[in-house]
């Protein structure tokens, strides 16, 4: 009996020893909190994710990045969902945290997820050429968007007196949504009934009959901006996409968007505003602006 008890004790000891010396397993990373936004106000206990870590605010804070101010407590790495400090899984060269830095005062309508959801409509956008060219094109698009919308603040055109002017009744389809329905909307401020018709046809969305979708659905809004960027030359001689991927330079994107008013000395201050923002964005993305910046 004593021998049997001793054998059991010996066996249990071996099991305990095995358990004690098993290598520790690494716990899975916590889910990432919503990405830090420089324009948001965080109270004590507020959570945000930044550069792959979750952070907790110790007290009221705004525009103080986690990791750079004592107000934030590091809660450790997070692994679920998109790491806001890294490129999106869609392959977009601008991360969510970089997007937030570009547009610190943006309207909540213009979501990063809406932008990345829209990218599938034009798979060549910011994915053509070298890494430098991809970043330059993304920066060029977002710099022009910044200028057109006051930093992604405005969803619709602010001058309501212009609204009735955007109906070209000579078109066979007319203006079924109403005379004043085709005012500027979205990141490139899509306007005119014929542009709503063309964009809707290209995207498979009835924008001629229901142009309000552009101010109600973030992904649709972003798609209209990408439609213009990738397919329209406007007053220029090439699309903005072709201008960036074929080396014509940022200046030609300005010409294609608003060149009839701004280029050739028409409004040099507006041109310079676009250039300054483009330079800031390429620097944020870690690349250079290239040549031919003005028009």
Coordinates of C-alpha atoms in Angstrom, one line a residue:
X1 CA 0.0 0.0 0.0
X2 CA 2.8 2.4 1.0
X3 CA 4.6 1.5 -2.3
X4 CA 1.4 2.3 -4.3
X5 CA 1.0 5.7 -2.6
X6 CA 4.7 6.5 -3.2
X7 CA 4.3 5.6 -6.8
X8 CA 1.2 7.9 -7.1
X9 CA 3.1 10.7 -5.5
X10 CA 6.0 10.2 -7.8
X11 CA 3.7 10.2 -10.8
X12 CA 1.9 13.3 -9.7
X13 CA 5.3 15.0 -9.1
X14 CA 6.3 14.3 -12.6
X15 CA 3.0 15.8 -14.0
X16 CA 3.4 18.9 -11.8
X17 CA 7.0 19.3 -13.0
X18 CA 5.8 19.0 -16.6
X19 CA 3.2 21.6 -16.0
X20 CA 5.5 24.0 -14.3
X21 CA 8.1 23.9 -17.0
X22 CA 5.7 24.0 -20.0
X23 CA 6.7 27.1 -22.1
X24 CA 4.3 30.0 -21.5
X25 CA 1.9 30.7 -24.3
X26 CA 1.5 34.2 -25.6
X27 CA -1.9 35.7 -25.0
X28 CA -3.6 37.0 -28.1
X29 CA -3.4 40.7 -28.6
X30 CA -6.4 42.8 -27.6
X31 CA -8.7 44.2 -30.2
X32 CA -7.8 47.7 -31.4
X33 CA -9.9 50.5 -30.1
X34 CA -11.1 53.1 -32.6
X35 CA -8.1 55.0 -34.1
X36 CA -7.0 58.1 -32.4
X37 CA -8.3 61.3 -34.0
X38 CA -6.5 64.6 -33.4
X39 CA -9.7 66.6 -33.5
X40 CA -11.6 64.4 -31.1
X41 CA -11.9 65.2 -27.4
X42 CA -11.0 62.4 -25.0
X43 CA -12.0 62.4 -21.3
X44 CA -10.3 60.4 -18.6
X45 CA -10.7 56.8 -19.4
X46 CA -11.3 57.4 -23.1
X47 CA -9.7 54.7 -25.3
X48 CA -8.0 55.1 -28.7
X49 CA -5.6 53.0 -30.8
X50 CA -2.4 54.4 -32.3
X51 CA 0.6 52.8 -33.9
X52 CA -0.5 49.3 -33.0
X53 CA -1.2 50.0 -29.4
X54 CA -4.3 50.7 -27.3
X55 CA -4.1 53.8 -25.1
X56 CA -6.2 55.2 -22.3
X57 CA -6.6 58.9 -21.6
X58 CA -5.7 59.9 -18.0
X59 CA -7.6 63.1 -18.2
X60 CA -9.1 65.5 -20.8
X61 CA -7.1 65.7 -24.0
X62 CA -7.3 66.9 -27.6
X63 CA -4.7 66.9 -30.3
X64 CA -2.0 65.2 -28.1
X65 CA -0.9 62.1 -29.9
X66 CA -0.6 58.9 -27.8
X67 CA 3.1 58.2 -26.9
X68 CA 4.1 61.8 -27.2
X69 CA 2.2 63.2 -24.2
X70 CA 2.0 62.0 -20.6
X71 CA -1.8 62.2 -20.7
X72 CA -2.0 58.8 -22.4
X73 CA -1.4 55.4 -20.7
X74 CA -0.1 52.6 -22.9
X75 CA -2.5 49.6 -22.6
X76 CA -0.3 47.3 -24.7
X77 CA -0.4 46.1 -28.3
X78 CA -3.6 45.4 -30.2
X79 CA -3.9 42.9 -32.9
X80 CA -7.5 42.5 -34.0
X81 CA -8.7 44.6 -36.9
X82 CA -6.7 47.1 -38.8
X83 CA -3.6 48.5 -37.2
X84 CA -4.1 52.2 -37.6
X85 CA -0.4 52.9 -37.8
X86 CA 0.1 50.5 -40.8
X87 CA -1.3 50.4 -44.4
X88 CA -4.8 49.2 -44.7
X89 CA -5.2 45.5 -45.8
X90 CA -6.8 46.8 -49.0
X91 CA -3.3 47.8 -50.0
X92 CA -3.9 51.6 -49.8
X93 CA -0.6 53.3 -49.2
X94 CA -2.1 55.8 -46.7
X95 CA -2.8 54.4 -43.2
X96 CA -5.7 55.4 -41.1
X97 CA -3.6 57.4 -38.7
X98 CA -1.9 59.2 -41.6
X99 CA -5.4 60.0 -43.0
X100 CA -6.4 61.4 -39.6
X101 CA -3.3 63.6 -39.6
X102 CA -4.1 64.9 -43.1
X103 CA -7.6 65.8 -42.1
X104 CA -7.7 66.6 -38.4
X105 CA -10.9 68.6 -38.6
X106 CA -12.7 66.5 -41.1
X107 CA -16.5 65.9 -41.1
X108 CA -17.3 62.5 -39.6
X109 CA -19.1 61.7 -42.9
X110 CA -15.8 61.3 -44.7
X111 CA -14.7 58.0 -43.1
X112 CA -11.4 56.2 -43.9
X113 CA -13.4 53.0 -44.2
X114 CA -15.6 54.7 -46.8
X115 CA -12.5 55.6 -48.8
X116 CA -10.9 52.1 -48.7
X117 CA -14.3 50.6 -49.6
X118 CA -14.4 52.8 -52.7
X119 CA -10.9 51.7 -53.9
X120 CA -12.2 48.6 -55.5
X121 CA -14.0 50.7 -58.1
X122 CA -10.6 51.8 -59.6
X123 CA -8.0 49.2 -58.7
X124 CA -5.2 51.1 -60.5
X125 CA -5.5 54.1 -58.2
X126 CA -2.4 54.5 -56.0
X127 CA -1.3 50.9 -57.0
X128 CA 0.4 51.7 -60.3
X129 CA 4.1 52.1 -60.7
X130 CA 6.8 52.3 -58.0
X131 CA 6.1 52.8 -54.3
X132 CA 7.1 56.4 -54.8
X133 CA 4.6 56.9 -57.6
X134 CA 1.8 55.2 -55.6
X135 CA 2.4 57.5 -52.6
X136 CA 2.6 60.5 -54.9
X137 CA -0.7 59.7 -56.5
X138 CA -2.4 59.2 -53.2
X139 CA -1.0 62.4 -51.8
X140 CA -2.0 64.3 -55.0
X141 CA -5.6 63.1 -54.8
X142 CA -5.9 63.8 -51.1
X143 CA -4.3 67.3 -51.5
X144 CA -6.8 68.3 -54.2
X145 CA -9.6 66.8 -52.1
X146 CA -8.4 68.8 -49.1
X147 CA -8.5 72.0 -51.2
X148 CA -12.0 71.3 -52.7
X149 CA -13.7 70.5 -49.4
X150 CA -11.8 72.8 -46.9
X151 CA -10.1 69.8 -45.4
X152 CA -13.0 67.3 -45.8
X153 CA -15.2 69.6 -43.8
X154 CA -17.8 70.4 -46.5
X155 CA -19.9 67.6 -48.0
X156 CA -22.0 69.9 -50.3
X157 CA -21.2 73.1 -52.1
X158 CA -21.6 76.1 -49.7
X159 CA -22.8 78.7 -52.2
X160 CA -26.5 77.7 -52.5
X161 CA -27.1 80.5 -55.1
X162 CA -25.2 78.3 -57.6
X163 CA -27.5 75.3 -57.2
X164 CA -29.9 76.1 -60.0
X165 CA -27.1 76.7 -62.5
X166 CA -25.9 73.0 -62.7
X167 CA -28.7 71.7 -64.9
X168 CA -27.9 71.5 -68.6
X169 CA -31.4 71.1 -70.0
X170 CA -30.1 70.5 -73.5
X171 CA -29.2 66.9 -72.4
X172 CA -31.8 64.4 -73.6
X173 CA -32.3 63.1 -70.1
X174 CA -32.7 66.5 -68.6
X175 CA -32.7 67.0 -64.8
X176 CA -35.1 64.4 -63.4
X177 CA -34.2 65.1 -59.8
X178 CA -35.0 68.8 -60.2
X179 CA -33.5 72.0 -61.6
X180 CA -31.4 72.6 -58.5
X181 CA -30.4 69.0 -57.6
X182 CA -27.0 68.7 -59.2
X183 CA -24.9 71.0 -57.0
X184 CA -21.4 70.1 -55.8
X185 CA -21.1 67.1 -53.5
X186 CA -18.4 64.9 -52.2
X187 CA -14.6 65.0 -52.1
X188 CA -14.2 66.4 -55.6
X189 CA -17.5 68.3 -55.4
X190 CA -19.2 66.5 -58.3
X191 CA -21.6 68.9 -60.1
X192 CA -23.8 69.2 -63.2
X193 CA -26.4 66.7 -64.3
X194 CA -24.2 65.3 -67.1
X195 CA -21.4 64.5 -64.6
X196 CA -23.9 62.8 -62.2
X197 CA -25.2 60.8 -65.2
X198 CA -21.7 59.8 -66.4
X199 CA -20.4 58.9 -62.9
X200 CA -23.6 56.9 -62.1
X201 CA -23.4 55.0 -65.4
X202 CA -19.7 54.2 -64.7
X203 CA -20.3 53.1 -61.1
X204 CA -23.6 51.3 -61.7
X205 CA -25.5 53.8 -59.4
X206 CA -28.5 55.9 -60.4
X207 CA -27.0 59.3 -59.5
X208 CA -29.0 61.2 -62.1
X209 CA -32.2 60.2 -60.5
X210 CA -30.9 60.3 -56.9
X211 CA -27.9 62.6 -56.6
X212 CA -28.4 62.9 -52.9
X213 CA -26.7 59.5 -52.5
X214 CA -23.4 61.3 -52.8
X215 CA -24.0 63.3 -49.6
X216 CA -25.6 60.3 -47.8
X217 CA -23.2 57.4 -48.4
X218 CA -19.5 57.9 -47.7
X219 CA -18.3 55.1 -50.1
X220 CA -20.4 56.5 -52.9
X221 CA -19.0 60.0 -52.3
X222 CA -15.5 58.7 -52.4
X223 CA -16.3 56.7 -55.6
X224 CA -17.4 59.8 -57.4
X225 CA -14.1 61.5 -56.5
X226 CA -12.2 58.5 -57.8
X227 CA -14.3 58.4 -60.9
X228 CA -13.3 61.9 -61.8
X229 CA -9.7 61.4 -60.9
X230 CA -9.3 58.2 -62.9
X231 CA -11.5 58.9 -66.0
X232 CA -12.0 62.7 -66.5
X233 CA -9.6 65.2 -67.9
X234 CA -11.8 68.2 -67.3
X235 CA -10.2 71.4 -68.7
X236 CA -6.9 69.6 -68.9
X237 CA -5.4 67.2 -71.5
X238 CA -5.2 64.0 -69.3
X239 CA -6.8 62.5 -66.3
X240 CA -5.2 63.3 -62.9
X241 CA -4.4 59.5 -62.6
X242 CA -2.4 59.5 -65.8
X243 CA -0.7 62.8 -64.9
X244 CA 0.7 61.2 -61.8
X245 CA 1.6 57.7 -63.1
X246 CA 3.1 58.9 -66.3
X247 CA 5.3 61.6 -64.8
X248 CA 3.5 64.8 -66.0
X249 CA 3.4 66.0 -62.4
X250 CA 1.1 67.4 -59.8
X251 CA 0.5 70.6 -61.7
X252 CA -1.4 68.7 -64.4
X253 CA -3.8 67.3 -61.8
X254 CA -4.7 70.9 -60.9
X255 CA -5.3 71.7 -64.6
X256 CA -7.6 68.8 -65.0
X257 CA -9.7 69.7 -61.9
X258 CA -9.9 73.5 -62.1
X259 CA -7.3 74.6 -64.6
X260 CA -9.6 76.9 -66.6
X261 CA -9.9 79.1 -63.5
X262 CA -6.6 78.6 -61.6
X263 CA -3.9 77.8 -64.1
X264 CA -1.9 80.1 -66.4
X265 CA -1.9 82.8 -63.8
X266 CA -5.7 82.7 -63.3
X267 CA -5.4 82.3 -59.5
X268 CA -1.9 81.6 -58.3
X269 CA -2.8 81.7 -54.7
X270 CA -5.2 78.8 -55.1
X271 CA -2.6 76.8 -57.1
X272 CA 0.0 77.4 -54.4
X273 CA -2.5 76.3 -51.7
X274 CA -2.9 72.9 -53.5
X275 CA 0.9 72.6 -54.0
X276 CA 1.6 73.3 -50.3
X277 CA -0.8 70.7 -49.2
X278 CA 0.6 68.1 -51.7
X279 CA 4.1 68.8 -50.4
X280 CA 3.0 68.3 -46.8
X281 CA 1.2 65.0 -47.7
X282 CA 4.1 63.4 -49.6
X283 CA 6.4 64.3 -46.6
X284 CA 3.9 62.6 -44.2
X285 CA 4.0 59.5 -46.5
X286 CA 7.8 59.5 -46.5
X287 CA 8.4 60.4 -50.2
X288 CA 9.3 63.3 -52.5
X289 CA 6.9 65.5 -54.6
X290 CA 8.6 65.1 -57.9
X291 CA 8.7 67.9 -60.5
X292 CA 6.2 70.0 -62.5
X293 CA 4.2 71.0 -59.4
X294 CA 2.5 74.1 -60.8
X295 CA 0.3 74.8 -63.8

